[in-house]
Amino acid sequence: MPPRLSFLIAIALLAPLPPLAPLAASAAPGRMNLLCIMTDDQAAWSVGAYGNKESRTPNMDRLAREGALFANAFTPTPVCSPSRATFLTGRYGSQLGVTDWIDPNEGIAGVGLPKGATTWPGVLRAAGYKTALIGKWHVGDLAENHPTAMGFEHFFGFVGGSNSPMDPVMEVEGKKQKFKGAEPDIETDEAIRYIEANRAGPFSVLITFRAPHLPYGPVPEQDSAVFKDLDPTIPALKGLDAEQVKKWTRDYYASIHSVDRNIGRLLEKLEQLKLDENTIVVFTSDHGYNIGHHYIHTKGNGYWIAGGVPGPTRPNMWETSIRLPLIVRWPGVVKAGTKIDYPVSFIDVFPSFLSALGVPAPADWKHEGTDFTPLLRGLTLPPRPAIFGTYDLHNSGLSYMRMIRTEQWKLVRRAHANGMDELYDLAKDPAETKNVLGAPANSAIRKQLNEQLLEWMKSINDPLVPEFAPRLVRKKKAE
């Protein structure tokens, strides 16, 4: 190379770069697409990639093999509506006015995501993405908190919390229509249609399957037949009706299989359309689940089933209820077979999804989360002292719970109630079988955790702060 040309190239490389242009209103060509798949009531323990040898989840497992599995992913609230509200906004349910699952009467009364709330689908839509929600909503029934008012350009599904696993009624272009077939198959058909129609991208599709929520079936024969002769492993607890719990478990696995089979259809379609290399695929659930665990059935508002007789609600923040599956396949970025132990929460989804797609989060929307995409890139994040949770149950019971979970400890406090707090040593007792709150040796850690919990509550303007603040004991003045 001539000396003068070499000199000019060197000068050009050292020259300062011009400032980057601001983000345009329309999406830039070549942006990654997003396909996010959320099941309902699916615990991490039900997925093969998380260690289950009896459940059949080959496509969920495939995503883990080809992407990253988060071993410690949690929801702040172990029931549907507040968990989904957090997932969409990066704020806790108590900040949004969604503190328990939304009862039909509450839905028509206006309970739901508040008008004007910022969601990551809304931010993506403003940046030029085609956005669709296919499936369950359950964070508001009125027009002001309908999916199409919360960032989704297209909605095919149902706004309430329940639907039939077979022959469901779906909202299509604002009108209800009854379909024939299994709900996961119908929603996947629509997702495939939408992806094909918007293959030029960029698109963001959120599929929220109703399965494996109760009732677990009926499901197609091809899904139930897999578990017909299975003698499933169940919690080894005296007093459980083993045959009933085993039947529930088989039916639960069959419902999960109906979703997994359709995940396979979605992955195949991405490959057929040559979209698999520029589409981030995320798999998760809205919270965890119990089938006999801790003697209860369902989730954070699970009910006692000891003795085979349904009992009252047992509000809880157990690991089985708050821990959820979270798997991310990000071609070209995530190393296949990555396992991430760093604790993450649904509050982190809002900044992380936007970061992954290169869309800035709006400065005027205060979210509570941390961008976890550096972990997906093989980088590190500062240690996370704790994960927090909040749940104000008012359906089928009454309980005001706040939680702090560290690597070793979990403290669950209840407002407006005495003698109901819980402390678990997760290192010695990961199954949370013994409440050690009253042990004198734990007084220091109990005090420390309570102080951390109180500071967090203050940071989110939690109205229950006075309940958990140290009470002053004043000496009676001498007469």
Short mmCIF file of C-alpha atoms in Angstrom, two decimals:
data_model
loop_
_atom_site.label_atom_id
_atom_site.label_comp_id
_atom_site.label_asym_id
_atom_site.label_seq_id
_atom_site.Cartn_x
_atom_site.Cartn_y
_atom_site.Cartn_z
CA MET A 1 0.00 0.00 0.00
CA PRO A 2 1.43 3.46 -0.89
CA PRO A 3 2.56 5.43 2.22
CA ARG A 4 0.21 8.36 1.51
CA LEU A 5 -2.86 6.06 1.18
CA SER A 6 -1.90 4.26 4.38
CA PHE A 7 -1.62 7.61 6.17
CA LEU A 8 -5.06 8.77 4.94
CA ILE A 9 -6.71 5.51 6.08
CA ALA A 10 -5.15 5.88 9.52
CA ILE A 11 -6.45 9.45 9.84
CA ALA A 12 -9.93 8.32 8.81
CA LEU A 13 -9.96 5.58 11.44
CA LEU A 14 -8.88 7.98 14.19
CA ALA A 15 -11.39 10.67 13.27
CA PRO A 16 -14.38 10.99 15.61
CA LEU A 17 -17.55 9.31 14.38
CA PRO A 18 -20.64 11.44 13.75
CA PRO A 19 -23.35 11.13 16.41
CA LEU A 20 -25.87 8.35 15.88
CA ALA A 21 -29.16 9.43 14.38
CA PRO A 22 -32.14 9.29 16.75
CA LEU A 23 -34.42 6.25 16.50
CA ALA A 24 -36.79 6.66 13.59
CA ALA A 25 -40.51 6.18 14.02
CA SER A 26 -40.46 3.24 11.64
CA ALA A 27 -38.48 0.08 12.28
CA ALA A 28 -35.12 -0.19 10.60
CA PRO A 29 -34.70 -3.01 8.07
CA GLY A 30 -33.07 -6.15 9.36
CA ARG A 31 -34.37 -5.91 12.91
CA MET A 32 -34.96 -9.11 14.82
CA ASN A 33 -38.48 -10.41 15.19
CA LEU A 34 -39.87 -11.62 18.53
CA LEU A 35 -42.03 -14.67 19.13
CA CYS A 36 -42.93 -15.00 22.81
CA ILE A 37 -44.86 -18.05 23.99
CA MET A 38 -46.52 -18.00 27.42
CA THR A 39 -48.41 -20.89 28.98
CA ASP A 40 -50.84 -20.60 31.89
CA ASP A 41 -50.13 -22.29 35.25
CA GLN A 42 -47.05 -24.19 34.05
CA ALA A 43 -44.40 -24.81 36.68
CA ALA A 44 -40.71 -25.03 35.86
CA TRP A 45 -40.72 -28.54 37.38
CA SER A 46 -43.01 -29.73 34.57
CA VAL A 47 -40.46 -29.17 31.78
CA GLY A 48 -37.96 -31.78 30.66
CA ALA A 49 -35.18 -29.22 30.33
CA TYR A 50 -35.67 -28.38 34.04
CA GLY A 51 -35.15 -32.01 35.03
CA ASN A 52 -38.54 -33.69 34.62
CA LYS A 53 -38.08 -37.22 33.24
CA GLU A 54 -41.80 -37.99 32.83
CA SER A 55 -43.31 -34.94 31.17
CA ARG A 56 -42.84 -34.93 27.37
CA THR A 57 -41.70 -31.48 26.23
CA PRO A 58 -39.34 -32.08 23.27
CA ASN A 59 -39.85 -28.64 21.70
CA MET A 60 -39.49 -26.68 24.93
CA ASP A 61 -36.37 -28.75 25.54
CA ARG A 62 -35.15 -27.99 22.02
CA LEU A 63 -35.35 -24.26 22.71
CA ALA A 64 -33.22 -24.82 25.82
CA ARG A 65 -30.66 -26.83 23.85
CA GLU A 66 -30.46 -24.14 21.18
CA GLY A 67 -30.66 -21.16 23.54
CA ALA A 68 -30.45 -20.17 27.20
CA LEU A 69 -32.32 -21.60 30.17
CA PHE A 70 -32.83 -19.36 33.21
CA ALA A 71 -32.58 -21.64 36.25
CA ASN A 72 -33.87 -18.99 38.67
CA ALA A 73 -36.72 -17.08 37.04
CA PHE A 74 -39.58 -15.82 39.20
CA THR A 75 -42.84 -13.93 39.11
CA PRO A 76 -43.47 -11.31 41.81
CA THR A 77 -47.08 -12.52 42.16
CA PRO A 78 -48.08 -16.18 41.84
CA VAL A 79 -51.46 -15.70 40.15
CA CYS A 80 -52.47 -14.74 36.65
CA SER A 81 -53.52 -11.10 36.26
CA PRO A 82 -50.88 -9.28 38.35
CA SER A 83 -48.14 -11.51 36.97
CA ARG A 84 -49.15 -10.69 33.39
CA ALA A 85 -49.44 -7.00 34.23
CA THR A 86 -45.86 -7.02 35.51
CA PHE A 87 -44.66 -9.02 32.50
CA LEU A 88 -46.02 -6.35 30.13
CA THR A 89 -45.03 -3.20 32.03
CA GLY A 90 -42.06 -3.82 34.31
CA ARG A 91 -44.09 -2.64 37.31
CA TYR A 92 -45.45 -4.56 40.25
CA GLY A 93 -49.15 -5.35 40.38
CA SER A 94 -49.52 -3.23 43.51
CA GLN A 95 -48.28 -0.24 41.51
CA LEU A 96 -50.81 -0.89 38.76
CA GLY A 97 -53.89 -1.64 40.87
CA VAL A 98 -53.92 -5.29 39.77
CA THR A 99 -53.25 -7.28 42.93
CA ASP A 100 -55.16 -10.56 42.40
CA TRP A 101 -56.66 -12.40 39.45
CA ILE A 102 -59.37 -10.23 37.93
CA ASP A 103 -62.82 -11.55 38.74
CA PRO A 104 -65.39 -11.10 35.90
CA ASN A 105 -67.27 -8.53 37.98
CA GLU A 106 -64.05 -6.58 38.53
CA GLY A 107 -63.24 -6.75 34.83
CA ILE A 108 -66.50 -5.12 33.76
CA ALA A 109 -66.04 -2.58 36.57
CA GLY A 110 -62.76 -1.40 35.04
CA VAL A 111 -60.08 -3.26 37.01
CA GLY A 112 -57.11 -3.88 34.73
CA LEU A 113 -54.03 -2.24 33.32
CA PRO A 114 -54.58 1.48 33.92
CA LYS A 115 -55.36 3.71 30.99
CA GLY A 116 -52.15 5.11 29.55
CA ALA A 117 -49.93 2.34 30.91
CA THR A 118 -46.83 1.72 28.81
CA THR A 119 -46.22 -1.85 27.67
CA TRP A 120 -43.30 -3.26 25.74
CA PRO A 121 -45.62 -4.24 22.84
CA GLY A 122 -46.78 -0.61 22.73
CA VAL A 123 -43.21 0.65 22.59
CA LEU A 124 -42.42 -1.81 19.81
CA ARG A 125 -45.49 -0.79 17.86
CA ALA A 126 -44.47 2.88 18.08
CA ALA A 127 -41.06 1.83 16.72
CA GLY A 128 -42.60 0.25 13.65
CA TYR A 129 -43.20 -3.34 14.73
CA LYS A 130 -46.32 -5.28 13.82
CA THR A 131 -47.63 -6.45 17.18
CA ALA A 132 -50.11 -9.24 17.91
CA LEU A 133 -51.56 -10.91 20.98
CA ILE A 134 -53.04 -14.33 20.36
CA GLY A 135 -54.76 -16.05 23.27
CA LYS A 136 -55.55 -15.08 26.84
CA TRP A 137 -55.45 -11.45 28.08
CA HIS A 138 -56.97 -11.24 31.62
CA VAL A 139 -55.70 -7.77 32.52
CA GLY A 140 -58.84 -5.78 31.78
CA ASP A 141 -62.18 -6.16 30.01
CA LEU A 142 -63.08 -2.61 29.05
CA ALA A 143 -62.16 -0.77 25.87
CA GLU A 144 -59.63 1.39 27.71
CA ASN A 145 -57.61 -1.64 28.85
CA HIS A 146 -58.31 -3.92 25.90
CA PRO A 147 -55.22 -5.41 24.17
CA THR A 148 -55.68 -3.06 21.21
CA ALA A 149 -55.48 -0.12 23.64
CA MET A 150 -52.32 -1.51 25.23
CA GLY A 151 -50.00 -1.79 22.27
CA PHE A 152 -51.31 -4.68 20.22
CA GLU A 153 -52.25 -3.91 16.63
CA HIS A 154 -53.91 -7.32 16.30
CA PHE A 155 -55.84 -9.38 18.86
CA PHE A 156 -57.25 -12.88 18.49
CA GLY A 157 -58.31 -14.49 21.74
CA PHE A 158 -60.31 -13.81 24.88
CA VAL A 159 -60.09 -10.92 27.34
CA GLY A 160 -61.26 -12.81 30.44
CA GLY A 161 -59.49 -15.45 32.45
CA SER A 162 -61.21 -18.62 31.32
CA ASN A 163 -62.13 -20.48 28.18
CA SER A 164 -62.83 -24.03 27.12
CA PRO A 165 -59.86 -26.28 26.32
CA MET A 166 -61.92 -27.64 23.42
CA ASP A 167 -64.16 -25.67 21.01
CA PRO A 168 -63.36 -22.28 22.58
CA VAL A 169 -65.00 -18.91 21.90
CA MET A 170 -62.53 -16.33 20.59
CA GLU A 171 -62.71 -12.64 19.85
CA VAL A 172 -61.96 -12.02 16.17
CA GLU A 173 -61.87 -8.43 14.93
CA GLY A 174 -63.94 -7.35 17.92
CA LYS A 175 -66.60 -10.06 17.60
CA LYS A 176 -66.94 -13.37 19.45
CA GLN A 177 -66.79 -16.52 17.39
CA LYS A 178 -66.92 -20.21 18.37
CA PHE A 179 -64.22 -22.46 16.94
CA LYS A 180 -64.01 -26.22 16.62
CA GLY A 181 -60.94 -27.97 17.95
CA ALA A 182 -58.36 -27.70 20.71
CA GLU A 183 -57.50 -24.22 21.97
CA PRO A 184 -53.70 -24.53 21.48
CA ASP A 185 -54.21 -25.75 17.89
CA ILE A 186 -56.57 -22.87 17.08
CA GLU A 187 -54.28 -20.22 18.52
CA THR A 188 -51.26 -21.68 16.74
CA ASP A 189 -53.17 -21.67 13.44
CA GLU A 190 -53.78 -17.95 13.91
CA ALA A 191 -50.18 -17.26 14.93
CA ILE A 192 -48.91 -19.02 11.81
CA ARG A 193 -51.34 -17.06 9.65
CA TYR A 194 -50.20 -13.78 11.20
CA ILE A 195 -46.50 -14.57 10.90
CA GLU A 196 -46.92 -15.56 7.25
CA ALA A 197 -48.81 -12.34 6.52
CA ASN A 198 -46.13 -10.24 8.23
CA ARG A 199 -43.05 -12.19 7.27
CA ALA A 200 -41.41 -9.04 5.89
CA GLY A 201 -41.22 -7.90 9.53
CA PRO A 202 -40.33 -6.81 11.94
CA PHE A 203 -43.05 -8.43 14.02
CA SER A 204 -43.67 -9.15 17.69
CA VAL A 205 -46.10 -11.98 18.39
CA LEU A 206 -47.14 -12.88 21.93
CA ILE A 207 -49.03 -16.19 22.18
CA THR A 208 -50.64 -16.74 25.56
CA PHE A 209 -51.98 -20.28 25.67
CA ARG A 210 -54.74 -21.04 28.16
CA ALA A 211 -53.29 -24.53 28.71
CA PRO A 212 -52.41 -26.17 31.05
CA HIS A 213 -54.87 -24.23 33.24
CA LEU A 214 -57.77 -26.11 34.81
CA PRO A 215 -59.73 -27.84 33.44
CA TYR A 216 -56.77 -29.71 31.99
CA GLY A 217 -58.84 -31.44 29.32
CA PRO A 218 -60.16 -32.64 27.09
CA VAL A 219 -57.12 -32.58 24.83
CA PRO A 220 -56.53 -34.32 21.49
CA GLU A 221 -55.93 -38.06 21.69
CA GLN A 222 -52.39 -37.67 20.40
CA ASP A 223 -51.56 -35.67 23.54
CA SER A 224 -53.37 -37.74 26.17
CA ALA A 225 -52.26 -41.12 24.77
CA VAL A 226 -48.63 -40.35 25.63
CA PHE A 227 -49.40 -40.50 29.36
CA LYS A 228 -52.14 -43.13 29.42
CA ASP A 229 -49.99 -45.73 31.18
CA LEU A 230 -47.72 -43.36 33.11
CA ASP A 231 -47.41 -43.89 36.86
CA PRO A 232 -46.20 -40.36 37.60
CA THR A 233 -43.98 -39.33 40.46
CA ILE A 234 -45.92 -37.20 42.93
CA PRO A 235 -45.00 -35.47 46.21
CA ALA A 236 -44.34 -38.07 48.90
CA LEU A 237 -46.69 -36.64 51.50
CA LYS A 238 -48.87 -38.65 53.85
CA GLY A 239 -52.54 -37.83 53.56
CA LEU A 240 -52.63 -37.14 49.83
CA ASP A 241 -55.12 -39.06 47.70
CA ALA A 242 -52.38 -40.59 45.56
CA GLU A 243 -54.65 -41.81 42.76
CA GLN A 244 -56.33 -38.43 42.43
CA VAL A 245 -53.00 -36.57 42.40
CA LYS A 246 -51.60 -38.99 39.82
CA LYS A 247 -54.62 -38.50 37.57
CA TRP A 248 -54.28 -34.72 37.83
CA THR A 249 -50.58 -35.04 37.00
CA ARG A 250 -51.23 -37.18 33.92
CA ASP A 251 -53.90 -34.74 32.71
CA TYR A 252 -51.59 -31.80 33.42
CA TYR A 253 -48.78 -33.35 31.39
CA ALA A 254 -51.18 -34.08 28.52
CA SER A 255 -52.29 -30.45 28.43
CA ILE A 256 -48.65 -29.31 28.44
CA HIS A 257 -47.92 -31.74 25.62
CA SER A 258 -50.68 -30.13 23.53
CA VAL A 259 -48.81 -26.83 23.82
CA ASP A 260 -45.39 -28.36 23.21
CA ARG A 261 -46.64 -30.03 20.03
CA ASN A 262 -47.78 -26.63 18.75
CA ILE A 263 -44.49 -25.02 19.67
CA GLY A 264 -43.01 -27.54 17.26
CA ARG A 265 -45.38 -26.31 14.56
CA LEU A 266 -44.32 -22.72 15.18
CA LEU A 267 -40.60 -23.53 15.02
CA GLU A 268 -41.15 -25.49 11.81
CA LYS A 269 -43.00 -22.55 10.25
CA LEU A 270 -40.19 -20.15 11.14
CA GLU A 271 -37.77 -22.48 9.36
CA GLN A 272 -40.01 -22.83 6.32
CA LEU A 273 -40.26 -19.05 6.02
CA LYS A 274 -36.50 -18.68 6.64
CA LEU A 275 -37.25 -16.55 9.69
CA ASP A 276 -35.62 -18.79 12.29
CA GLU A 277 -32.27 -16.97 12.13
CA ASN A 278 -33.74 -13.50 12.70
CA THR A 279 -36.44 -14.30 15.25
CA ILE A 280 -35.89 -14.36 19.01
CA VAL A 281 -38.07 -17.08 20.53
CA VAL A 282 -38.98 -16.89 24.22
CA PHE A 283 -40.83 -19.53 26.21
CA THR A 284 -42.25 -18.91 29.68
CA SER A 285 -45.33 -19.27 31.89
CA ASP A 286 -47.23 -16.75 34.00
CA HIS A 287 -46.27 -18.46 37.30
CA GLY A 288 -45.59 -21.81 38.92
CA TYR A 289 -47.92 -24.56 40.09
CA ASN A 290 -48.63 -27.25 42.69
CA ILE A 291 -50.21 -30.66 42.28
CA GLY A 292 -49.96 -32.05 45.80
CA HIS A 293 -46.88 -29.99 46.64
CA HIS A 294 -47.31 -28.57 50.16
CA TYR A 295 -50.66 -30.40 50.25
CA ILE A 296 -52.27 -27.94 47.84
CA HIS A 297 -53.55 -27.84 44.28
CA THR A 298 -52.89 -24.93 41.86
CA LYS A 299 -50.85 -21.78 42.61
CA GLY A 300 -50.47 -18.83 44.99
CA ASN A 301 -54.15 -19.12 45.85
CA GLY A 302 -54.08 -22.92 45.90
CA TYR A 303 -56.47 -24.89 48.06
CA TRP A 304 -55.80 -27.66 50.56
CA ILE A 305 -56.27 -31.23 49.26
CA ALA A 306 -55.04 -33.21 52.28
CA GLY A 307 -57.17 -36.30 52.85
CA GLY A 308 -58.56 -36.05 49.33
CA VAL A 309 -61.10 -33.42 50.40
CA PRO A 310 -60.88 -29.92 48.89
CA GLY A 311 -60.25 -27.39 51.62
CA PRO A 312 -59.93 -23.61 51.95
CA THR A 313 -57.45 -21.43 50.08
CA ARG A 314 -53.86 -21.50 51.30
CA PRO A 315 -52.28 -18.19 50.17
CA ASN A 316 -48.59 -18.76 49.53
CA MET A 317 -45.36 -17.59 47.94
CA TRP A 318 -43.69 -20.99 47.86
CA GLU A 319 -40.99 -21.71 45.28
CA THR A 320 -43.33 -24.05 43.42
CA SER A 321 -45.75 -21.13 42.95
CA ILE A 322 -43.36 -18.29 42.09
CA ARG A 323 -40.70 -20.14 40.09
CA LEU A 324 -41.36 -20.30 36.35
CA PRO A 325 -39.68 -21.59 33.19
CA LEU A 326 -37.87 -18.99 31.09
CA ILE A 327 -35.99 -20.02 27.94
CA VAL A 328 -34.60 -17.70 25.26
CA ARG A 329 -33.35 -18.72 21.81
CA TRP A 330 -31.54 -15.77 20.21
CA PRO A 331 -29.72 -16.85 17.04
CA GLY A 332 -26.28 -15.35 16.61
CA VAL A 333 -26.14 -14.08 20.19
CA VAL A 334 -26.95 -16.80 22.72
CA LYS A 335 -24.59 -19.75 22.83
CA ALA A 336 -26.52 -23.01 22.49
CA GLY A 337 -27.07 -24.86 25.76
CA THR A 338 -26.44 -21.85 27.99
CA LYS A 339 -27.66 -22.12 31.59
CA ILE A 340 -28.08 -18.90 33.57
CA ASP A 341 -28.22 -19.13 37.38
CA TYR A 342 -28.55 -15.39 37.94
CA PRO A 343 -31.98 -14.61 39.50
CA VAL A 344 -34.40 -12.74 37.25
CA SER A 345 -37.99 -11.62 37.65
CA PHE A 346 -40.89 -10.69 35.40
CA ILE A 347 -40.17 -7.05 36.22
CA ASP A 348 -37.06 -7.49 34.05
CA VAL A 349 -38.93 -8.46 30.88
CA PHE A 350 -39.91 -4.91 29.89
CA PRO A 351 -36.34 -3.50 29.65
CA SER A 352 -34.84 -6.78 28.42
CA PHE A 353 -37.16 -7.33 25.46
CA LEU A 354 -36.72 -3.75 24.31
CA SER A 355 -32.96 -3.96 24.72
CA ALA A 356 -32.76 -7.22 22.76
CA LEU A 357 -34.61 -5.62 19.86
CA GLY A 358 -32.64 -2.38 19.98
CA VAL A 359 -35.62 -0.20 20.91
CA PRO A 360 -35.02 2.35 23.70
CA ALA A 361 -37.34 2.26 26.69
CA PRO A 362 -39.31 5.51 27.04
CA ALA A 363 -37.80 7.87 29.59
CA ASP A 364 -41.18 8.84 31.02
CA TRP A 365 -42.15 5.30 32.08
CA LYS A 366 -40.57 4.23 35.36
CA HIS A 367 -40.09 0.48 35.39
CA GLU A 368 -38.60 -1.54 38.23
CA GLY A 369 -36.64 -4.07 36.21
CA THR A 370 -33.07 -4.81 35.17
CA ASP A 371 -32.00 -5.49 31.59
CA PHE A 372 -30.82 -9.11 31.64
CA THR A 373 -29.62 -9.23 28.02
CA PRO A 374 -25.93 -8.98 29.06
CA LEU A 375 -26.37 -12.46 30.58
CA LEU A 376 -27.60 -13.74 27.22
CA ARG A 377 -24.54 -12.23 25.56
CA GLY A 378 -22.24 -14.13 27.92
CA LEU A 379 -21.50 -11.12 30.10
CA THR A 380 -22.14 -10.57 33.81
CA LEU A 381 -24.32 -8.32 35.94
CA PRO A 382 -23.70 -7.00 39.45
CA PRO A 383 -24.92 -9.41 42.13
CA ARG A 384 -28.65 -9.16 42.81
CA PRO A 385 -29.25 -9.02 46.56
CA ALA A 386 -32.87 -10.15 46.45
CA ILE A 387 -36.04 -10.86 44.49
CA PHE A 388 -39.23 -9.26 45.82
CA GLY A 389 -42.87 -10.26 45.66
CA THR A 390 -46.27 -8.80 46.39
CA TYR A 391 -49.69 -10.44 46.52
CA ASP A 392 -52.94 -9.05 47.94
CA LEU A 393 -55.39 -11.93 47.70
CA HIS A 394 -59.05 -10.97 47.88
CA ASN A 395 -60.74 -13.72 45.84
CA SER A 396 -61.72 -16.76 47.92
CA GLY A 397 -59.80 -15.41 50.87
CA LEU A 398 -57.98 -12.41 52.25
CA SER A 399 -54.22 -12.04 52.61
CA TYR A 400 -51.70 -9.23 52.12
CA MET A 401 -48.30 -10.77 51.49
CA ARG A 402 -44.90 -9.24 50.81
CA MET A 403 -41.84 -11.36 50.07
CA ILE A 404 -38.07 -11.01 49.96
CA ARG A 405 -36.04 -13.90 48.58
CA THR A 406 -32.25 -14.06 48.68
CA GLU A 407 -30.03 -16.92 47.58
CA GLN A 408 -30.34 -18.53 51.02
CA TRP A 409 -33.41 -17.06 52.68
CA LYS A 410 -37.04 -16.28 52.00
CA LEU A 411 -39.15 -14.10 54.28
CA VAL A 412 -42.89 -13.80 53.65
CA ARG A 413 -44.72 -11.24 55.75
CA ARG A 414 -48.47 -10.78 56.07
CA ALA A 415 -50.10 -7.47 56.89
CA HIS A 416 -53.20 -7.17 59.06
CA ALA A 417 -52.47 -10.59 60.60
CA ASN A 418 -50.45 -11.88 63.52
CA GLY A 419 -48.52 -15.13 63.64
CA MET A 420 -48.71 -15.72 59.88
CA ASP A 421 -45.20 -14.72 58.73
CA GLU A 422 -42.86 -17.33 57.27
CA LEU A 423 -39.09 -17.71 57.06
CA TYR A 424 -37.38 -20.47 55.10
CA ASP A 425 -33.72 -21.41 54.90
CA LEU A 426 -33.57 -22.32 51.20
CA ALA A 427 -30.03 -23.64 51.48
CA LYS A 428 -30.93 -26.26 54.11
CA ASP A 429 -34.60 -26.67 53.20
CA PRO A 430 -35.15 -25.98 49.47
CA ALA A 431 -38.59 -27.64 49.60
CA GLU A 432 -39.70 -25.13 52.27
CA THR A 433 -41.00 -27.74 54.66
CA LYS A 434 -40.14 -25.92 57.91
CA ASN A 435 -40.96 -22.36 58.89
CA VAL A 436 -37.98 -21.24 61.02
CA LEU A 437 -39.23 -17.74 61.75
CA GLY A 438 -39.32 -18.29 65.50
CA ALA A 439 -35.86 -19.82 65.88
CA PRO A 440 -33.76 -17.53 68.16
CA ALA A 441 -30.69 -18.16 65.98
CA ASN A 442 -32.49 -16.50 63.06
CA SER A 443 -33.41 -13.25 64.78
CA ALA A 444 -30.57 -11.28 63.15
CA ILE A 445 -31.31 -12.47 59.61
CA ARG A 446 -35.03 -11.92 60.19
CA LYS A 447 -34.35 -8.31 61.19
CA GLN A 448 -32.03 -7.76 58.23
CA LEU A 449 -34.50 -9.19 55.71
CA ASN A 450 -37.34 -7.16 57.16
CA GLU A 451 -35.30 -3.96 56.81
CA GLN A 452 -34.49 -4.78 53.18
CA LEU A 453 -38.13 -5.60 52.51
CA LEU A 454 -39.28 -2.34 54.05
CA GLU A 455 -36.83 -0.28 51.98
CA TRP A 456 -38.06 -1.95 48.81
CA MET A 457 -41.67 -1.32 49.77
CA LYS A 458 -40.88 2.35 50.29
CA SER A 459 -39.22 2.48 46.86
CA ILE A 460 -42.43 1.38 45.13
CA ASN A 461 -44.70 3.50 47.36
CA ASP A 462 -46.33 0.43 48.82
CA PRO A 463 -49.38 1.42 50.90
CA LEU A 464 -48.58 -1.35 53.39
CA VAL A 465 -45.35 0.29 54.57
CA PRO A 466 -46.89 1.37 57.92
CA GLU A 467 -47.89 -2.23 58.63
CA PHE A 468 -44.32 -3.47 58.42
CA ALA A 469 -42.50 -0.44 59.84
CA PRO A 470 -41.02 -0.93 63.33
CA ARG A 471 -43.51 0.15 65.94
CA LEU A 472 -42.39 2.56 68.65
CA VAL A 473 -43.08 1.44 72.20
CA ARG A 474 -43.44 4.44 74.44
CA LYS A 475 -43.01 4.21 78.16
CA LYS A 476 -45.93 5.35 80.20
CA LYS A 477 -45.13 8.60 81.93
CA ALA A 478 -44.91 8.40 85.68
CA GLU A 479 -47.92 9.94 87.32
#
